[in-house]
PDB file of C-alpha atoms in Angstrom:
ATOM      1  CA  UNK V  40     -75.425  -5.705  91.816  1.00 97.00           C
ATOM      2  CA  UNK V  41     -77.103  -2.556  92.592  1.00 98.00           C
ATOM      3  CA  UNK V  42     -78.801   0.079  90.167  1.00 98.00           C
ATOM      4  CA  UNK V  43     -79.779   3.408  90.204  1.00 98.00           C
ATOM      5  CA  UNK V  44     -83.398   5.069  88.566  1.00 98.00           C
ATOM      6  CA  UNK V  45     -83.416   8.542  87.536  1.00 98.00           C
ATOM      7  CA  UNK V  46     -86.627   9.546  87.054  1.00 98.00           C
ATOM      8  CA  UNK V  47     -86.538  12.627  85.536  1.00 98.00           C
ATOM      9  CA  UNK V  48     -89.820  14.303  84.827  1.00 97.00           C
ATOM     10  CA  UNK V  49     -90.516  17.676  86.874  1.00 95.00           C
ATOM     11  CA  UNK V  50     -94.396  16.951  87.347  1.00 94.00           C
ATOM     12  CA  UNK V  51     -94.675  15.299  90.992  1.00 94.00           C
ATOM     13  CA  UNK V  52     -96.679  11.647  90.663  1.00 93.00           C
ATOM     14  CA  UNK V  53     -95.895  11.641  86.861  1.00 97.00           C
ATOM     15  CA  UNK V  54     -95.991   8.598  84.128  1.00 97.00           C
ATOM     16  CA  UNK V  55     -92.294   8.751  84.209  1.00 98.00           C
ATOM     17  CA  UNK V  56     -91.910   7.990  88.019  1.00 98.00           C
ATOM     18  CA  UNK V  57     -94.769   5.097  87.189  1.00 98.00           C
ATOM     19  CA  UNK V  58     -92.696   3.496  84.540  1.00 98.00           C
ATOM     20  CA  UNK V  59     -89.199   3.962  87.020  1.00 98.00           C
ATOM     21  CA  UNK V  60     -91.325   2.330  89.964  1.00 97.00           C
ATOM     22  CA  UNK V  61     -92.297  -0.777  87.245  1.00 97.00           C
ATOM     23  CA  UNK V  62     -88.556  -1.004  86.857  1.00 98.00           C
ATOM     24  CA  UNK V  63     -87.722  -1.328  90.612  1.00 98.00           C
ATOM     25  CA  UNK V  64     -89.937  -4.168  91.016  1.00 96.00           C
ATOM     26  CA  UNK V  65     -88.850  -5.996  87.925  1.00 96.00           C
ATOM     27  CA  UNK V  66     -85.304  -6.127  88.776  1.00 98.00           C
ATOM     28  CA  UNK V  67     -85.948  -6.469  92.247  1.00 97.00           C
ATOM     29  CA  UNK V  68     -87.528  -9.858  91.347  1.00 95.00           C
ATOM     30  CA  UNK V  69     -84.006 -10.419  89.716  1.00 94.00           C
ATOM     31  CA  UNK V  70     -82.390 -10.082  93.682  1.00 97.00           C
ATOM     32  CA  UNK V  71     -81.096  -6.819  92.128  1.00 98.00           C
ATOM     33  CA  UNK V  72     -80.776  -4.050  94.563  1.00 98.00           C
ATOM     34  CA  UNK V  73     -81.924  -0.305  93.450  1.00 98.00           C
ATOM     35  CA  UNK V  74     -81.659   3.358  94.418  1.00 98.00           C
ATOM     36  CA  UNK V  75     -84.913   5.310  92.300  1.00 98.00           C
ATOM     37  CA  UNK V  76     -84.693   9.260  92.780  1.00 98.00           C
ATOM     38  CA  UNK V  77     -87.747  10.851  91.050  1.00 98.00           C
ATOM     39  CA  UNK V  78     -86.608  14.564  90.669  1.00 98.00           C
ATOM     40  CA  UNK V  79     -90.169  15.273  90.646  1.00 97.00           C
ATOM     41  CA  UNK V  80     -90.455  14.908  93.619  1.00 97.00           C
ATOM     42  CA  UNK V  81     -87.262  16.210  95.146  1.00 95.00           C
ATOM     43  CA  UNK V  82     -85.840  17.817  92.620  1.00 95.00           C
ATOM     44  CA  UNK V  83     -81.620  19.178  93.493  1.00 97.00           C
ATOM     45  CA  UNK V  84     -80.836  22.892  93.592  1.00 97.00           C
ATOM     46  CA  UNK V  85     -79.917  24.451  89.823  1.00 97.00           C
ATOM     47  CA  UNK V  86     -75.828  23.751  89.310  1.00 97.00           C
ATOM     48  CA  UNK V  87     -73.453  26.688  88.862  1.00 97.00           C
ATOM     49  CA  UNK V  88     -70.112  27.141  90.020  1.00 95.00           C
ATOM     50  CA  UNK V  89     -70.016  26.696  93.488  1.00 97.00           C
ATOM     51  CA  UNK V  90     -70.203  23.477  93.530  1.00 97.00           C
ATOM     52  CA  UNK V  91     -66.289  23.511  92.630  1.00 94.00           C
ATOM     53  CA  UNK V  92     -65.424  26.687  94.172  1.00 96.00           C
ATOM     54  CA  UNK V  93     -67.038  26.144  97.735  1.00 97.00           C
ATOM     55  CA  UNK V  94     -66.158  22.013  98.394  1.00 94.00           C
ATOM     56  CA  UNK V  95     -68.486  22.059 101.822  1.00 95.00           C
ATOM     57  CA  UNK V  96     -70.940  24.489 100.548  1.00 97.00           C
ATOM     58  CA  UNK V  97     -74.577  23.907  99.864  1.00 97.00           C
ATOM     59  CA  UNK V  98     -74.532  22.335  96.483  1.00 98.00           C
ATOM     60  CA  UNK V  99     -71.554  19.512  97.620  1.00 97.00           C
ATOM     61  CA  UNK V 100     -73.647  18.823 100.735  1.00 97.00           C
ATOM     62  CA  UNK V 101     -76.859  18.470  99.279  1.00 97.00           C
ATOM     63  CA  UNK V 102     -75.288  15.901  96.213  1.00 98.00           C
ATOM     64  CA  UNK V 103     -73.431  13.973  98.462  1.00 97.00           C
ATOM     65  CA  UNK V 104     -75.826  11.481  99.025  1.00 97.00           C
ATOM     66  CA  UNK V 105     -76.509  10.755  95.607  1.00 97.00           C
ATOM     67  CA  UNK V 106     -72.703  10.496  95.265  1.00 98.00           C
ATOM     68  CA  UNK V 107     -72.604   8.135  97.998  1.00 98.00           C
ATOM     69  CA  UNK V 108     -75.124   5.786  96.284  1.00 98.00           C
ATOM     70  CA  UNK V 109     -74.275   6.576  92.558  1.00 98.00           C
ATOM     71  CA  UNK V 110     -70.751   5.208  93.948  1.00 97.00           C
ATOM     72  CA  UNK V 111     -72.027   2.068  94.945  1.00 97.00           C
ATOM     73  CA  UNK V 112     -74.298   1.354  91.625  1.00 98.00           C
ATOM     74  CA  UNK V 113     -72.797  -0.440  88.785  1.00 98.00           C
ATOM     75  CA  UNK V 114     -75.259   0.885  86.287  1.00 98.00           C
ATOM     76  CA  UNK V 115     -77.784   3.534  86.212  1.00 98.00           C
ATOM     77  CA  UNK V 116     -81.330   4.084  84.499  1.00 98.00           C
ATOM     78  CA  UNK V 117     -82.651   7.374  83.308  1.00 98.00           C
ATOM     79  CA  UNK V 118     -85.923   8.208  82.533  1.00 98.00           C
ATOM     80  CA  UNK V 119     -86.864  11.173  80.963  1.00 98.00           C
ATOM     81  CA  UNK V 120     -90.476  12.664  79.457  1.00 98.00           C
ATOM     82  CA  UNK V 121     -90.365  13.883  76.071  1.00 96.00           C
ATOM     83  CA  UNK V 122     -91.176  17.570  76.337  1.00 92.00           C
ATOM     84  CA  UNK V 123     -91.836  19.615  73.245  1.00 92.00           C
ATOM     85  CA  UNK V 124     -88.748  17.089  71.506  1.00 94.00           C
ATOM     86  CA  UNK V 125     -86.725  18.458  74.623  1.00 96.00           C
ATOM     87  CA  UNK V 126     -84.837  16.592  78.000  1.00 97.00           C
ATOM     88  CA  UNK V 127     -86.294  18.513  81.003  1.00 97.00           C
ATOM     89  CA  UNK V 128     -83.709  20.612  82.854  1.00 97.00           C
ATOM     90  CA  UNK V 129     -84.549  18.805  85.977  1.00 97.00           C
ATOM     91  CA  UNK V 130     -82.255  16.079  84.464  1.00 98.00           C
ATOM     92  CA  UNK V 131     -80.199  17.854  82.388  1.00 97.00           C
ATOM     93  CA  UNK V 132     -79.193  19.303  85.800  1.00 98.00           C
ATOM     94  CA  UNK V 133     -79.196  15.973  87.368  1.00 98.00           C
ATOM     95  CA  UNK V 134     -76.501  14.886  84.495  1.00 98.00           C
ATOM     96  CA  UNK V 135     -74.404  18.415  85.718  1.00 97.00           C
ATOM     97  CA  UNK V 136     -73.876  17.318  88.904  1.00 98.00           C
ATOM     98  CA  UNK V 137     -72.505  13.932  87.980  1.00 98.00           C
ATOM     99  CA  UNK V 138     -68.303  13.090  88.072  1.00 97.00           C
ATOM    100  CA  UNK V 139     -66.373  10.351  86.758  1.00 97.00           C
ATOM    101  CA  UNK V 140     -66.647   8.987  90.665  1.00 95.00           C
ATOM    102  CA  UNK V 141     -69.990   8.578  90.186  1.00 97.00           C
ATOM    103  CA  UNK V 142     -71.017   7.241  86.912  1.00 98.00           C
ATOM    104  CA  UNK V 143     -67.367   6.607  84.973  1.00 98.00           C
ATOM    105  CA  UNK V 144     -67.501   3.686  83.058  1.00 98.00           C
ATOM    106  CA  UNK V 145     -70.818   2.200  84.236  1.00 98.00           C
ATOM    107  CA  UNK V 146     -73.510   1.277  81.671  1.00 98.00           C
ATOM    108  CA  UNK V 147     -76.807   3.056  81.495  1.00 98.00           C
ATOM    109  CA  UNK V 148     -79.722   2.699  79.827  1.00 98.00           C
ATOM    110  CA  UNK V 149     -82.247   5.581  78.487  1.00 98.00           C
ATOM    111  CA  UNK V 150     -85.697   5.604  78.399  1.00 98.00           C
ATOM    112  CA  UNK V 151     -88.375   8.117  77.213  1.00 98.00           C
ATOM    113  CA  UNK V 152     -91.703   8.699  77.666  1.00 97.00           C
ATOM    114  CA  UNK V 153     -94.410   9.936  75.828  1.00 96.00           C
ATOM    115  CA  UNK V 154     -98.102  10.409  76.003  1.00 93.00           C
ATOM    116  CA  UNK V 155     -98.541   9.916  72.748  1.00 92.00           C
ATOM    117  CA  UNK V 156     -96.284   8.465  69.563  1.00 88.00           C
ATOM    118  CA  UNK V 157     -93.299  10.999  70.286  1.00 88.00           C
ATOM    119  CA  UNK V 158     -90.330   9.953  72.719  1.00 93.00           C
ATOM    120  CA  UNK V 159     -87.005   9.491  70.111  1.00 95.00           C
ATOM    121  CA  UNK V 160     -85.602  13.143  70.371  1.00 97.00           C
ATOM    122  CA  UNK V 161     -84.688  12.957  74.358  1.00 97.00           C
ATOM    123  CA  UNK V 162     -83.037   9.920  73.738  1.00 98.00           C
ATOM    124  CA  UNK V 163     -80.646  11.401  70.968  1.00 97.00           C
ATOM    125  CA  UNK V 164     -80.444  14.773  73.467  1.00 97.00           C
ATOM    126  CA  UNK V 165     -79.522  12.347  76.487  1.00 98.00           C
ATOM    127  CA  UNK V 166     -76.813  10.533  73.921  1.00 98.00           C
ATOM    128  CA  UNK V 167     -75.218  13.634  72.586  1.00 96.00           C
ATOM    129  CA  UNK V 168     -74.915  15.998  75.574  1.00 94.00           C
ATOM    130  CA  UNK V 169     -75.019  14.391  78.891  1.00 96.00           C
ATOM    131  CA  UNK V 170     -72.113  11.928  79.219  1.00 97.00           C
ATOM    132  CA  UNK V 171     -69.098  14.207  78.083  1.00 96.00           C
ATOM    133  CA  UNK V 172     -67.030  14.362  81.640  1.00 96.00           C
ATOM    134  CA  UNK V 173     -69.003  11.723  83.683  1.00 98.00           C
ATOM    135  CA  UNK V 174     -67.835   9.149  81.226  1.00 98.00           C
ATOM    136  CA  UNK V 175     -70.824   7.403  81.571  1.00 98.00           C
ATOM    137  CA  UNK V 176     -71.489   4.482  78.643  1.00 98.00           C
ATOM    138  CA  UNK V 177     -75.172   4.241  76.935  1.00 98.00           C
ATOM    139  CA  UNK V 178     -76.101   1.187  76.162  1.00 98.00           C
ATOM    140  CA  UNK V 179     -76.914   1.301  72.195  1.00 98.00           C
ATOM    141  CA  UNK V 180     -80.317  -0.494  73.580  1.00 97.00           C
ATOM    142  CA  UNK V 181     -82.948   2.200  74.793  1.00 98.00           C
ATOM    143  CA  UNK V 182     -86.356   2.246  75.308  1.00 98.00           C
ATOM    144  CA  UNK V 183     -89.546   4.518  73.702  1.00 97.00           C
ATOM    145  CA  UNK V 184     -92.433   3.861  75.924  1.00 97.00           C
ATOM    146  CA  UNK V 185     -95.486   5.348  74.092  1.00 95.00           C
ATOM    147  CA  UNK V 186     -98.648   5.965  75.059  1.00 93.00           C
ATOM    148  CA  UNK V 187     -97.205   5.659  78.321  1.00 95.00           C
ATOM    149  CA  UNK V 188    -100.817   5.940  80.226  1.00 94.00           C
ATOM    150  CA  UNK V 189    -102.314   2.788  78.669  1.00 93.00           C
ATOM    151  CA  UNK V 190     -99.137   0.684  79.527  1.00 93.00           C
ATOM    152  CA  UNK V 191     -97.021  -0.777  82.535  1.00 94.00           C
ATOM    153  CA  UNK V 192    -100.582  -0.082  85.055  1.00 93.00           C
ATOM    154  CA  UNK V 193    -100.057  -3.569  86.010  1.00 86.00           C
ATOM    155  CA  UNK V 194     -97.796  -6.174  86.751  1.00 83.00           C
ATOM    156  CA  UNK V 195     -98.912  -8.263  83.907  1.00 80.00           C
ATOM    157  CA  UNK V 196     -99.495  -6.902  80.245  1.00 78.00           C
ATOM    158  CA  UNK V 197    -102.895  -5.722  79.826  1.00 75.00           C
ATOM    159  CA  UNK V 198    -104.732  -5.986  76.785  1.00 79.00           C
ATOM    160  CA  UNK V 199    -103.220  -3.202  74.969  1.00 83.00           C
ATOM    161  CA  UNK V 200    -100.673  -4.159  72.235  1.00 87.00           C
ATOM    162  CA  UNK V 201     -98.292  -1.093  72.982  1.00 86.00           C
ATOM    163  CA  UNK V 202     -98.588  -2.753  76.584  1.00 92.00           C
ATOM    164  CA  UNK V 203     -97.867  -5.987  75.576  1.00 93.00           C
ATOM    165  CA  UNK V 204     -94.501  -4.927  73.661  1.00 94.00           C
ATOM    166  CA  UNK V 205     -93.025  -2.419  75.859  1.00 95.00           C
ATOM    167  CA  UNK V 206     -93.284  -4.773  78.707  1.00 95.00           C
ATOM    168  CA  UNK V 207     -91.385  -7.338  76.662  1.00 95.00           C
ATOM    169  CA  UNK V 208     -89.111  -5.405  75.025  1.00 97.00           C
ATOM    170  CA  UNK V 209     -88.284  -3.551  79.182  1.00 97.00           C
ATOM    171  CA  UNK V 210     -87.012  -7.369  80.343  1.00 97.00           C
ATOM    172  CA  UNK V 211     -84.552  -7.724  76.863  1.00 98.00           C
ATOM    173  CA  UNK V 212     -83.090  -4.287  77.698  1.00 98.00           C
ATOM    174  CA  UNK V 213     -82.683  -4.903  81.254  1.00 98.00           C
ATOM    175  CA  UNK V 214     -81.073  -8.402  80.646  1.00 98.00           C
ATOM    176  CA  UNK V 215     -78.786  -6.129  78.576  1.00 98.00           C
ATOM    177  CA  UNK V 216     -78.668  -3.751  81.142  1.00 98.00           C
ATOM    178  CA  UNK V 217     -77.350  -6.383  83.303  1.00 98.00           C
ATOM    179  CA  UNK V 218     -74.651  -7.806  81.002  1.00 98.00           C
ATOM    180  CA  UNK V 219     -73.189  -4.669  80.507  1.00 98.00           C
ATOM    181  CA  UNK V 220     -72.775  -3.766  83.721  1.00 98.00           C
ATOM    182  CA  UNK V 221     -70.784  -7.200  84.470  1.00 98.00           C
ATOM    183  CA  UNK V 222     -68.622  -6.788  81.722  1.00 98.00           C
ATOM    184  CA  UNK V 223     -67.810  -3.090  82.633  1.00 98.00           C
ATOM    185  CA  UNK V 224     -66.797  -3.935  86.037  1.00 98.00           C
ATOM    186  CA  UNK V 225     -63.763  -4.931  84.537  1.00 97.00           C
ATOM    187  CA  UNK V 226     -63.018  -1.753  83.230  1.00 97.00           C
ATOM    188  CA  UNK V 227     -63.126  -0.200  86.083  1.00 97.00           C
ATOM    189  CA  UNK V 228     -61.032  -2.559  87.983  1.00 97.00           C
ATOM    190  CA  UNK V 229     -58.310  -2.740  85.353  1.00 97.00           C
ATOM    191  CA  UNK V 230     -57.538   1.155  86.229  1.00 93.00           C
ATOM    192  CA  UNK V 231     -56.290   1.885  82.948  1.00 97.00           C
ATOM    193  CA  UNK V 232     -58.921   5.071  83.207  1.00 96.00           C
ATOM    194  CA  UNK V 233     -56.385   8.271  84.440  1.00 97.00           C
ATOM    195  CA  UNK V 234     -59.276  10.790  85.305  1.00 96.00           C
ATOM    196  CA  UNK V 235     -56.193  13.104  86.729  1.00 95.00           C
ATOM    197  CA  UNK V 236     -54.352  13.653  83.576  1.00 97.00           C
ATOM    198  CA  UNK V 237     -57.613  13.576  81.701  1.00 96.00           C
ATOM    199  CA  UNK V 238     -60.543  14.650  83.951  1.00 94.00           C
ATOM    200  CA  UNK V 239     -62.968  16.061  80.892  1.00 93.00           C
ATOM    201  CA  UNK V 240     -64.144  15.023  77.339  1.00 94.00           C
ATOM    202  CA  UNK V 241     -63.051  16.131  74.394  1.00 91.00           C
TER     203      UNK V 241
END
């Protein structure tokens, strides 16, 4: 099984790309293999129209090796900062770029961050706008991690309660995670998904 990690905050070395490098090591203690883009780091070009209109110009060539790996992955994981209520574009842009080859079918799981006791609203953003033609399937489970600088500085909880929770509450989503993407597998496999006929949302 292999999973991607979105990190999606635009501030290079940020508390989101902390909590998405936690995440690699947990479930690659599970023998689960990742793929963890922080888009703070190398963030992709703004989408527009090219990308359909010009099929070897510079926005196909520079996604194609996220398609590549997004291929491979049976689930992804997106992280995203909570910003004044608000999804940063960086992601939102992220989730532009994204077909039903990519992500069609495949479970993923949302988490938020927050400084402080915020972190709901991007994960009702993420829920109602990004999945429309990429098909991709939230998990109902998501994750809030608040106070986000007092927790997951370790590999053990620290003394902090919020600590303590999130870090136990991150292994029941994952397991769920997990389950979800062995049970969507069949989905895909049955075919019964015509993409041609039907290539966007309603």
């Amino acid at each position: 099984m292999k999973i991607a990690i979105i990190c999606g905050s635009q501030r290079p070395r940020s508390q989101t790309a902390k909590v998405g490098h936690y995440l690699v090591n947990l479930l690659q203690a599970k023998d689960i293999e990742t793929v963890l883009w922080d888009l703070g780091e190398a963030p992709l070009s703004h989408f527009d129209d090219t990308f359909w209109s010009e099929p070897q110009g510079a926005l196909q060539q520079a996604w194609q090796p996220y398609r590549e790996a997004l291929t491979e992955c049976d689930a992804l994981i997106a992280l995203t900062p909570d910003w004044h209520g608000m999804v940063p574009s960086v992601l939102k842009n992220f989730f532009l770029y994204c077909g039903t080859a990519e992500t069609a079918n495949k479970p993923g799981l949302i988490v938020s961050v927050s400084s402080a006791s915020g972190g709901y609203l991007p994960v009702a953003e993420l829920r109602i706008s990004s999945s429309k033609n990429n098909r991709i399937c939230w998990i109902p489970d998501h994750l809030v991690v608040r106070n986000v600088k007092q927790c997951f500085n370790a590999p053990e909880p620290g003394e902090e309660k919020d600590d303590q929770y999130i870090q136990a509450r991150t292994l029941h989503s994952l397991r769920l995670l997990i389950e979800y993407a062995k049970a969507l597998k069949l989905v895909r496999d049955s075919e019964v998904a015509d993409y041609k006929t039907y290539p966007f949302g309603m």
